[in-house]
mmCIF file of C-alpha atoms in Angstrom:
data_model
loop_
_atom_site.group_PDB
_atom_site.id
_atom_site.type_symbol
_atom_site.label_atom_id
_atom_site.label_comp_id
_atom_site.label_asym_id
_atom_site.label_seq_id
_atom_site.Cartn_x
_atom_site.Cartn_y
_atom_site.Cartn_z
ATOM 1 C CA MET A 1 -13.664 32.156 -13.678
ATOM 2 C CA LYS A 2 -10.959 34.644 -12.781
ATOM 3 C CA TYR A 3 -11.267 33.308 -9.218
ATOM 4 C CA VAL A 4 -10.468 29.609 -10.734
ATOM 5 C CA ARG A 5 -7.113 30.868 -12.165
ATOM 6 C CA PHE A 6 -6.369 32.753 -9.085
ATOM 7 C CA LEU A 7 -6.984 30.350 -6.819
ATOM 8 C CA PHE A 8 -4.884 27.560 -8.959
ATOM 9 C CA THR A 9 -2.033 29.826 -9.019
ATOM 10 C CA PHE A 10 -2.023 31.205 -5.453
ATOM 11 C CA GLY A 11 -2.708 27.341 -4.013
ATOM 12 C CA LEU A 12 -0.104 25.554 -5.981
ATOM 13 C CA VAL A 13 3.009 27.812 -7.260
ATOM 14 C CA GLY A 14 5.764 28.242 -4.841
ATOM 15 C CA ILE A 15 5.820 25.338 -2.984
ATOM 16 C CA LEU A 16 9.477 25.279 -1.731
ATOM 17 C CA GLY A 17 11.251 24.826 1.780
ATOM 18 C CA ALA A 18 13.382 22.490 3.448
ATOM 19 C CA CYS A 19 13.206 20.219 6.147
ATOM 20 C CA ALA A 20 15.446 17.205 7.508
ATOM 21 C CA SER A 21 14.153 14.033 6.305
ATOM 22 C CA THR A 22 12.423 11.035 8.443
ATOM 23 C CA PRO A 23 15.057 8.113 8.923
ATOM 24 C CA PRO A 24 13.765 4.718 8.045
ATOM 25 C CA ALA A 25 11.362 2.905 10.237
ATOM 26 C CA SER A 26 10.808 -1.119 10.298
ATOM 27 C CA PHE A 27 7.335 -2.242 9.826
ATOM 28 C CA ASN A 28 5.837 -3.101 13.804
ATOM 29 C CA PRO A 29 3.211 -5.694 13.339
ATOM 30 C CA GLN A 30 1.416 -4.495 16.428
ATOM 31 C CA TYR A 31 0.032 -1.130 14.710
ATOM 32 C CA SER A 32 -2.089 -0.689 11.924
ATOM 33 C CA LYS A 33 -0.620 -0.516 8.064
ATOM 34 C CA ALA A 34 -1.936 3.123 8.032
ATOM 35 C CA LEU A 35 0.014 3.618 11.417
ATOM 36 C CA ASN A 36 3.410 2.304 10.032
ATOM 37 C CA ILE A 37 3.040 4.604 6.712
ATOM 38 C CA ALA A 38 2.184 6.983 8.968
ATOM 39 C CA ARG A 39 5.303 6.643 11.050
ATOM 40 C CA ALA A 40 7.763 5.869 8.343
ATOM 41 C CA ALA A 41 6.592 9.797 6.691
ATOM 42 C CA GLY A 42 6.883 11.308 10.434
ATOM 43 C CA ILE A 43 3.082 12.186 10.994
ATOM 44 C CA ASP A 44 2.047 10.079 13.447
ATOM 45 C CA ALA A 45 2.833 11.868 16.612
ATOM 46 C CA LYS A 46 -0.484 12.859 16.994
ATOM 47 C CA LEU A 47 -2.279 9.465 15.403
ATOM 48 C CA LYS A 48 -3.172 6.098 17.257
ATOM 49 C CA ASP A 49 -5.168 3.184 15.797
ATOM 50 C CA VAL A 50 -8.746 2.189 17.024
ATOM 51 C CA GLU A 51 -9.443 -1.450 18.340
ATOM 52 C CA VAL A 52 -12.238 -2.521 17.170
ATOM 53 C CA PRO A 53 -13.287 -6.651 17.531
ATOM 54 C CA LYS A 54 -10.840 -8.987 16.109
ATOM 55 C CA ASP A 55 -13.127 -10.725 13.576
ATOM 56 C CA THR A 56 -14.393 -7.430 11.948
ATOM 57 C CA VAL A 57 -10.370 -6.182 10.907
ATOM 58 C CA ASN A 58 -10.311 -7.676 7.506
ATOM 59 C CA ASN A 59 -13.842 -6.852 6.912
ATOM 60 C CA ILE A 60 -12.832 -3.417 7.358
ATOM 61 C CA THR A 61 -9.674 -3.410 5.571
ATOM 62 C CA ASP A 62 -11.129 -5.461 2.638
ATOM 63 C CA SER A 63 -14.542 -3.710 2.337
ATOM 64 C CA ALA A 64 -15.248 -2.445 -1.235
ATOM 65 C CA GLY A 65 -16.500 1.343 -1.566
ATOM 66 C CA PHE A 66 -16.528 3.825 0.653
ATOM 67 C CA GLY A 67 -19.344 2.339 3.072
ATOM 68 C CA PHE A 68 -16.840 1.709 5.981
ATOM 69 C CA ALA A 69 -15.761 5.314 5.771
ATOM 70 C CA MET A 70 -18.819 6.923 5.951
ATOM 71 C CA ALA A 71 -20.170 4.270 8.862
ATOM 72 C CA ALA A 72 -16.901 5.336 11.289
ATOM 73 C CA SER A 73 -17.996 9.072 10.392
ATOM 74 C CA GLY A 74 -21.224 8.654 12.178
ATOM 75 C CA TYR A 75 -23.166 8.682 9.396
ATOM 76 C CA LYS A 76 -25.596 5.687 8.329
ATOM 77 C CA ALA A 77 -23.868 3.872 5.916
ATOM 78 C CA PRO A 78 -24.720 -0.226 6.711
ATOM 79 C CA ILE A 79 -21.949 -2.673 5.746
ATOM 80 C CA PRO A 80 -22.558 -6.324 4.927
ATOM 81 C CA GLY A 81 -21.717 -8.811 7.695
ATOM 82 C CA PHE A 82 -21.752 -6.081 10.491
ATOM 83 C CA SER A 83 -24.318 -5.865 13.285
ATOM 84 C CA PRO A 84 -25.525 -2.249 14.785
ATOM 85 C CA ASN A 85 -23.843 -2.970 17.889
ATOM 86 C CA GLN A 86 -20.457 -3.631 15.856
ATOM 87 C CA MET A 87 -20.953 -0.437 13.842
ATOM 88 C CA ALA A 88 -21.714 1.194 16.894
ATOM 89 C CA ALA A 89 -18.319 -0.123 18.471
ATOM 90 C CA MET A 90 -16.509 1.515 14.955
ATOM 91 C CA ASN A 91 -17.502 5.136 15.456
ATOM 92 C CA PHE A 92 -14.332 6.982 15.116
ATOM 93 C CA THR A 93 -16.226 10.438 15.381
ATOM 94 C CA ALA A 94 -14.043 11.178 18.859
ATOM 95 C CA TRP A 95 -11.099 11.957 16.384
ATOM 96 C CA LEU A 96 -9.837 15.398 17.493
ATOM 97 C CA LEU A 97 -6.426 16.859 16.377
ATOM 98 C CA ALA A 98 -4.775 20.095 17.390
ATOM 99 C CA PRO A 99 -4.544 22.203 14.841
ATOM 100 C CA GLU A 100 -1.210 22.332 14.677
ATOM 101 C CA ALA A 101 -0.528 18.456 14.172
ATOM 102 C CA ASP A 102 0.700 17.196 10.809
ATOM 103 C CA SER A 103 -1.774 15.003 10.978
ATOM 104 C CA ALA A 104 -4.575 17.557 11.139
ATOM 105 C CA ARG A 105 -4.150 18.357 7.728
ATOM 106 C CA ASN A 106 -4.130 16.700 4.142
ATOM 107 C CA SER A 107 -0.845 15.915 2.339
ATOM 108 C CA MET A 108 0.734 13.894 -0.030
ATOM 109 C CA PHE A 109 3.982 11.844 0.292
ATOM 110 C CA ALA A 110 6.233 9.380 -1.582
ATOM 111 C CA TRP A 111 9.494 8.158 -2.012
ATOM 112 C CA VAL A 112 10.325 8.667 -5.611
ATOM 113 C CA PRO A 113 13.111 6.068 -6.719
ATOM 114 C CA GLU A 114 16.062 8.095 -8.174
ATOM 115 C CA THR A 115 16.508 5.844 -10.710
ATOM 116 C CA GLU A 116 13.199 6.873 -12.196
ATOM 117 C CA ALA A 117 13.441 10.738 -11.438
ATOM 118 C CA ASN A 118 16.494 11.601 -13.926
ATOM 119 C CA GLY A 119 17.390 14.427 -11.924
ATOM 120 C CA LYS A 120 13.571 15.889 -11.979
ATOM 121 C CA PRO A 121 11.845 14.209 -8.936
ATOM 122 C CA VAL A 122 8.788 17.046 -8.586
ATOM 123 C CA ASP A 123 8.422 16.971 -12.789
ATOM 124 C CA HIS A 124 8.545 12.967 -12.614
ATOM 125 C CA LEU A 125 5.890 12.936 -9.154
ATOM 126 C CA ALA A 126 3.514 15.922 -11.550
ATOM 127 C CA ASP A 127 2.968 13.732 -14.500
ATOM 128 C CA LEU A 128 2.479 10.646 -12.702
ATOM 129 C CA LEU A 129 -0.276 12.443 -10.759
ATOM 130 C CA LEU A 130 -1.439 14.164 -13.958
ATOM 131 C CA GLU A 131 -1.697 10.691 -15.755
ATOM 132 C CA ALA A 132 -3.804 9.078 -12.872
ATOM 133 C CA ALA A 133 -5.551 11.874 -11.868
ATOM 134 C CA SER A 134 -6.836 12.085 -15.596
ATOM 135 C CA LYS A 135 -7.659 8.611 -15.515
ATOM 136 C CA GLY A 136 -9.414 8.448 -12.161
ATOM 137 C CA ALA A 137 -11.597 11.007 -13.426
ATOM 138 C CA LYS A 138 -12.229 9.074 -16.586
ATOM 139 C CA ASP A 139 -13.378 6.155 -14.430
ATOM 140 C CA MET A 140 -15.594 8.341 -12.609
ATOM 141 C CA GLY A 141 -17.416 9.211 -16.119
ATOM 142 C CA TYR A 142 -15.836 12.866 -16.190
ATOM 143 C CA THR A 143 -13.670 14.322 -19.091
ATOM 144 C CA PRO A 144 -10.376 15.469 -17.632
ATOM 145 C CA LYS A 145 -8.345 18.846 -18.636
ATOM 146 C CA GLN A 146 -5.039 19.254 -17.252
ATOM 147 C CA THR A 147 -3.632 22.123 -15.922
ATOM 148 C CA ILE A 148 0.119 23.269 -15.154
ATOM 149 C CA ALA A 149 0.789 26.309 -13.167
ATOM 150 C CA LYS A 150 2.078 29.631 -14.783
ATOM 151 C CA GLY A 151 1.149 28.820 -18.328
ATOM 152 C CA GLY A 152 2.482 25.071 -18.216
ATOM 153 C CA THR A 153 5.917 26.156 -17.153
ATOM 154 C CA ASP A 154 5.440 24.977 -13.586
ATOM 155 C CA LYS A 155 4.943 21.827 -12.380
ATOM 156 C CA SER A 156 5.251 22.056 -8.612
ATOM 157 C CA GLY A 157 1.526 22.968 -8.878
ATOM 158 C CA VAL A 158 -0.532 21.034 -11.414
ATOM 159 C CA GLY A 159 -4.263 20.044 -11.617
ATOM 160 C CA VAL A 160 -7.302 18.201 -13.249
ATOM 161 C CA TYR A 161 -10.700 19.569 -14.188
ATOM 162 C CA LEU A 162 -13.559 17.345 -14.505
ATOM 163 C CA MET A 163 -15.465 18.292 -17.364
ATOM 164 C CA ASP A 164 -18.839 17.337 -18.926
ATOM 165 C CA GLY A 165 -20.457 16.146 -15.484
ATOM 166 C CA ASP A 166 -24.008 15.004 -15.355
ATOM 167 C CA GLY A 167 -24.521 18.443 -13.299
ATOM 168 C CA SER A 168 -25.484 16.219 -10.064
ATOM 169 C CA ALA A 169 -21.646 17.017 -8.600
ATOM 170 C CA CYS A 170 -19.671 18.907 -11.364
ATOM 171 C CA GLN A 171 -20.820 21.356 -14.152
ATOM 172 C CA ASN A 172 -18.712 22.658 -16.925
ATOM 173 C CA LYS A 173 -18.186 26.502 -16.390
ATOM 174 C CA GLY A 174 -16.817 28.048 -19.876
ATOM 175 C CA GLU A 175 -13.382 26.039 -20.123
ATOM 176 C CA PHE A 176 -13.479 25.035 -16.332
ATOM 177 C CA SER A 177 -15.529 22.886 -14.068
ATOM 178 C CA THR A 178 -17.186 23.551 -10.434
ATOM 179 C CA CYS A 179 -14.574 19.982 -9.791
ATOM 180 C CA TRP A 180 -10.891 19.989 -9.849
ATOM 181 C CA ILE A 181 -7.855 18.330 -8.022
ATOM 182 C CA GLY A 182 -5.320 19.889 -7.550
ATOM 183 C CA PHE A 183 -1.255 18.572 -6.357
ATOM 184 C CA ALA A 184 0.923 21.362 -4.911
ATOM 185 C CA LEU A 185 4.726 19.492 -4.529
ATOM 186 C CA ARG A 186 7.519 21.184 -2.731
ATOM 187 C CA ASP A 187 11.132 20.137 -3.063
ATOM 188 C CA PRO A 188 11.745 16.933 -1.636
ATOM 189 C CA ASP A 189 14.548 15.760 0.476
ATOM 190 C CA LYS A 190 17.121 13.301 -1.053
ATOM 191 C CA GLU A 191 17.280 9.892 1.260
ATOM 192 C CA SER A 192 19.565 7.156 0.919
ATOM 193 C CA ASP A 193 17.278 4.475 1.881
ATOM 194 C CA ALA A 194 13.658 3.896 2.112
ATOM 195 C CA PRO A 195 11.615 1.930 4.764
ATOM 196 C CA SER A 196 11.165 -1.702 3.051
ATOM 197 C CA PHE A 197 7.218 -1.396 3.578
ATOM 198 C CA VAL A 198 6.575 1.826 1.352
ATOM 199 C CA GLY A 199 7.150 0.093 -2.434
ATOM 200 C CA THR A 200 10.652 1.139 -2.869
ATOM 201 C CA SER A 201 14.284 0.738 -1.854
ATOM 202 C CA GLY A 202 17.647 2.384 -2.085
ATOM 203 C CA ASP A 203 18.124 5.932 -2.928
ATOM 204 C CA ASN A 204 15.064 7.898 -3.307
ATOM 205 C CA TRP A 205 13.567 11.628 -3.292
ATOM 206 C CA PHE A 206 11.439 11.765 -0.349
ATOM 207 C CA PHE A 207 8.104 14.285 -0.148
ATOM 208 C CA ASP A 208 8.106 15.136 3.273
ATOM 209 C CA PRO A 209 4.616 15.590 4.549
ATOM 210 C CA SER A 210 5.585 16.999 8.227
ATOM 211 C CA ALA A 211 7.763 19.843 6.879
ATOM 212 C CA ASN A 212 6.502 23.659 7.002
ATOM 213 C CA VAL A 213 6.085 23.680 3.677
ATOM 214 C CA TYR A 214 4.923 20.295 2.431
ATOM 215 C CA SER A 215 2.835 18.659 -0.865
ATOM 216 C CA ARG A 216 -0.703 18.564 -0.797
ATOM 217 C CA PHE A 217 -3.513 17.582 -2.948
ATOM 218 C CA VAL A 218 -6.393 20.684 -2.703
ATOM 219 C CA PHE A 219 -9.672 20.594 -3.984
ATOM 220 C CA LEU A 220 -12.162 23.839 -5.235
ATOM 221 C CA LYS A 221 -14.143 24.709 -1.716
ATOM 222 C CA ASP A 222 -17.361 24.740 -4.078
ATOM 223 C CA ASN A 223 -17.260 21.135 -4.818
ATOM 224 C CA GLN A 224 -20.614 20.480 -5.629
ATOM 225 C CA GLY A 225 -21.220 17.231 -4.159
ATOM 226 C CA LEU A 226 -18.416 15.399 -5.303
ATOM 227 C CA ASN A 227 -16.871 12.493 -3.328
ATOM 228 C CA GLU A 228 -13.575 13.675 -3.039
ATOM 229 C CA LEU A 229 -12.632 10.418 -1.263
ATOM 230 C CA GLU A 230 -13.988 8.410 -4.369
ATOM 231 C CA LEU A 231 -11.714 10.407 -6.821
ATOM 232 C CA LEU A 232 -8.614 10.153 -4.460
ATOM 233 C CA VAL A 233 -8.739 6.539 -4.422
ATOM 234 C CA ALA A 234 -9.445 6.377 -8.072
ATOM 235 C CA THR A 235 -6.216 8.362 -8.459
ATOM 236 C CA SER A 236 -4.408 6.366 -6.412
ATOM 237 C CA LYS A 237 -5.245 3.200 -8.529
ATOM 238 C CA TYR A 238 -2.932 4.321 -11.233
ATOM 239 C CA LEU A 239 0.076 5.545 -8.799
ATOM 240 C CA PRO A 240 3.298 3.639 -7.714
ATOM 241 C CA GLU A 241 3.106 2.126 -4.203
ATOM 242 C CA TRP A 242 5.400 4.338 -3.138
ATOM 243 C CA VAL A 243 3.179 7.304 -3.679
ATOM 244 C CA TYR A 244 0.425 8.299 -0.395
ATOM 245 C CA PHE A 245 -2.331 10.302 0.138
ATOM 246 C CA TYR A 246 -3.128 11.139 3.815
ATOM 247 C CA ALA A 247 -7.107 12.599 4.727
ATOM 248 C CA ALA A 248 -6.994 13.951 7.992
ATOM 249 C CA PRO A 249 -10.438 14.107 10.200
ATOM 250 C CA ASN A 250 -13.038 16.913 8.155
ATOM 251 C CA LYS A 251 -10.704 18.132 5.500
ATOM 252 C CA ILE A 252 -12.415 16.143 2.581
ATOM 253 C CA LYS A 253 -16.297 15.758 1.875
ATOM 254 C CA PHE A 254 -18.083 13.090 0.529
ATOM 255 C CA ASN A 255 -20.711 15.366 -0.764
ATOM 256 C CA SER A 256 -21.867 18.910 -0.253
ATOM 257 C CA GLU A 257 -22.993 17.820 3.491
ATOM 258 C CA GLU A 258 -20.755 14.994 4.993
ATOM 259 C CA SER A 259 -16.920 15.116 5.380
ATOM 260 C CA LEU A 260 -14.755 12.264 6.062
ATOM 261 C CA LYS A 261 -14.490 12.474 9.921
ATOM 262 C CA ILE A 262 -11.652 9.852 10.255
ATOM 263 C CA PRO A 263 -7.974 10.119 9.246
ATOM 264 C CA VAL A 264 -7.252 7.455 6.715
ATOM 265 C CA ILE A 265 -4.456 6.952 3.978
ATOM 266 C CA ILE A 266 -4.966 6.424 0.262
ATOM 267 C CA ASN A 267 -2.864 3.958 -1.641
ATOM 268 C CA GLN A 268 -3.356 2.470 -4.609
ATOM 269 C CA GLY A 269 -7.042 2.065 -5.018
ATOM 270 C CA LYS A 270 -7.205 1.279 -1.413
ATOM 271 C CA VAL A 271 -8.260 2.937 1.680
ATOM 272 C CA LEU A 272 -6.042 2.162 4.683
ATOM 273 C CA TYR A 273 -7.708 2.675 8.021
ATOM 274 C CA PHE A 274 -6.075 3.656 11.587
ATOM 275 C CA VAL A 275 -8.067 0.161 13.505
ATOM 276 C CA ARG A 276 -6.232 -2.891 14.802
ATOM 277 C CA PRO A 277 -7.995 -5.950 16.486
ATOM 278 C CA GLU A 278 -8.509 -5.532 20.335
ATOM 279 C CA ALA A 279 -6.212 -7.647 22.633
#
C-alpha cells in the first residue's frame, strides 16, 4: 500500500500560504442560508440560488437523508410529498462552474475562536476533525483508524481510514482501507470579528477557502461505492457550528457511479442547499 502512503503525504503535507481575509458580512434574508455562508467565506462569486416552489422550500431544507441531493442531481430518488412535476422543476443539473472558480472545488472553512485555539489553530482544528471523522465512521459501521502526516508530527495533514467494512464499499488492505477521508489545513488568517450567523463571534482564526492554497477535505480516488456525502454529514454532526464543508458540483460521489451534481454546504449534520422560494 505504498500508493496510499504516497497519496496521503503528497495530498496533505505543506498546506501553507497567505491571503487577505474576507470581511464580515451581514445575513441577507433574500438569499438562502447556504449562499449567505458562502458569501461570508468569500466563495460566492459563481454561486446563485435556484428558485423553487414556495411550499417546497421547508421540505427541501428539512428532508432527511440524501434523497433530495440525488434527485436534484438528476437521479431517480423520490422524495415523500413531492410530485413528479415538482421534482422535475428541482433538477439542478444545469450547474456549470468555471474551472478556476473557488466554488468549482471542494473546500473546508472555519472561524476558529481565538479563545479555543490556544495559539495553535491548525492543531486544534485537526484534533476536532480527527475526532469527528472517527465518530462519523463508527456511526456508519466502520472502525476508524487515524493518521497524521510526517509520522504523526504534522497536523496540517490528517485523515481517518474506514476499516472493517462489509466489503460492499470499503475493504481492508493490510493495515489500511480502500476508503479514507483526509483533511488538508493551511495556515489561517487572524480576524478581529466574524459574521454573526456563522456560529461564533469576536477574535478568530479564519481558514479561508478562497485562498490560492486552501483547506479542504479529500477522498481516495478508488473509493469503491462509499457515499462520500454521507460521511461528510456524519462527520459534521460532531463539529462546532463554525466548521463548514463545501462540496462542489461533480466533486464527490454517492457511490462508485453517481456523483453529486449540485453545490451544497454541510454543517452540523445538515445539507444546506442553494435554494430560495419563488417570488
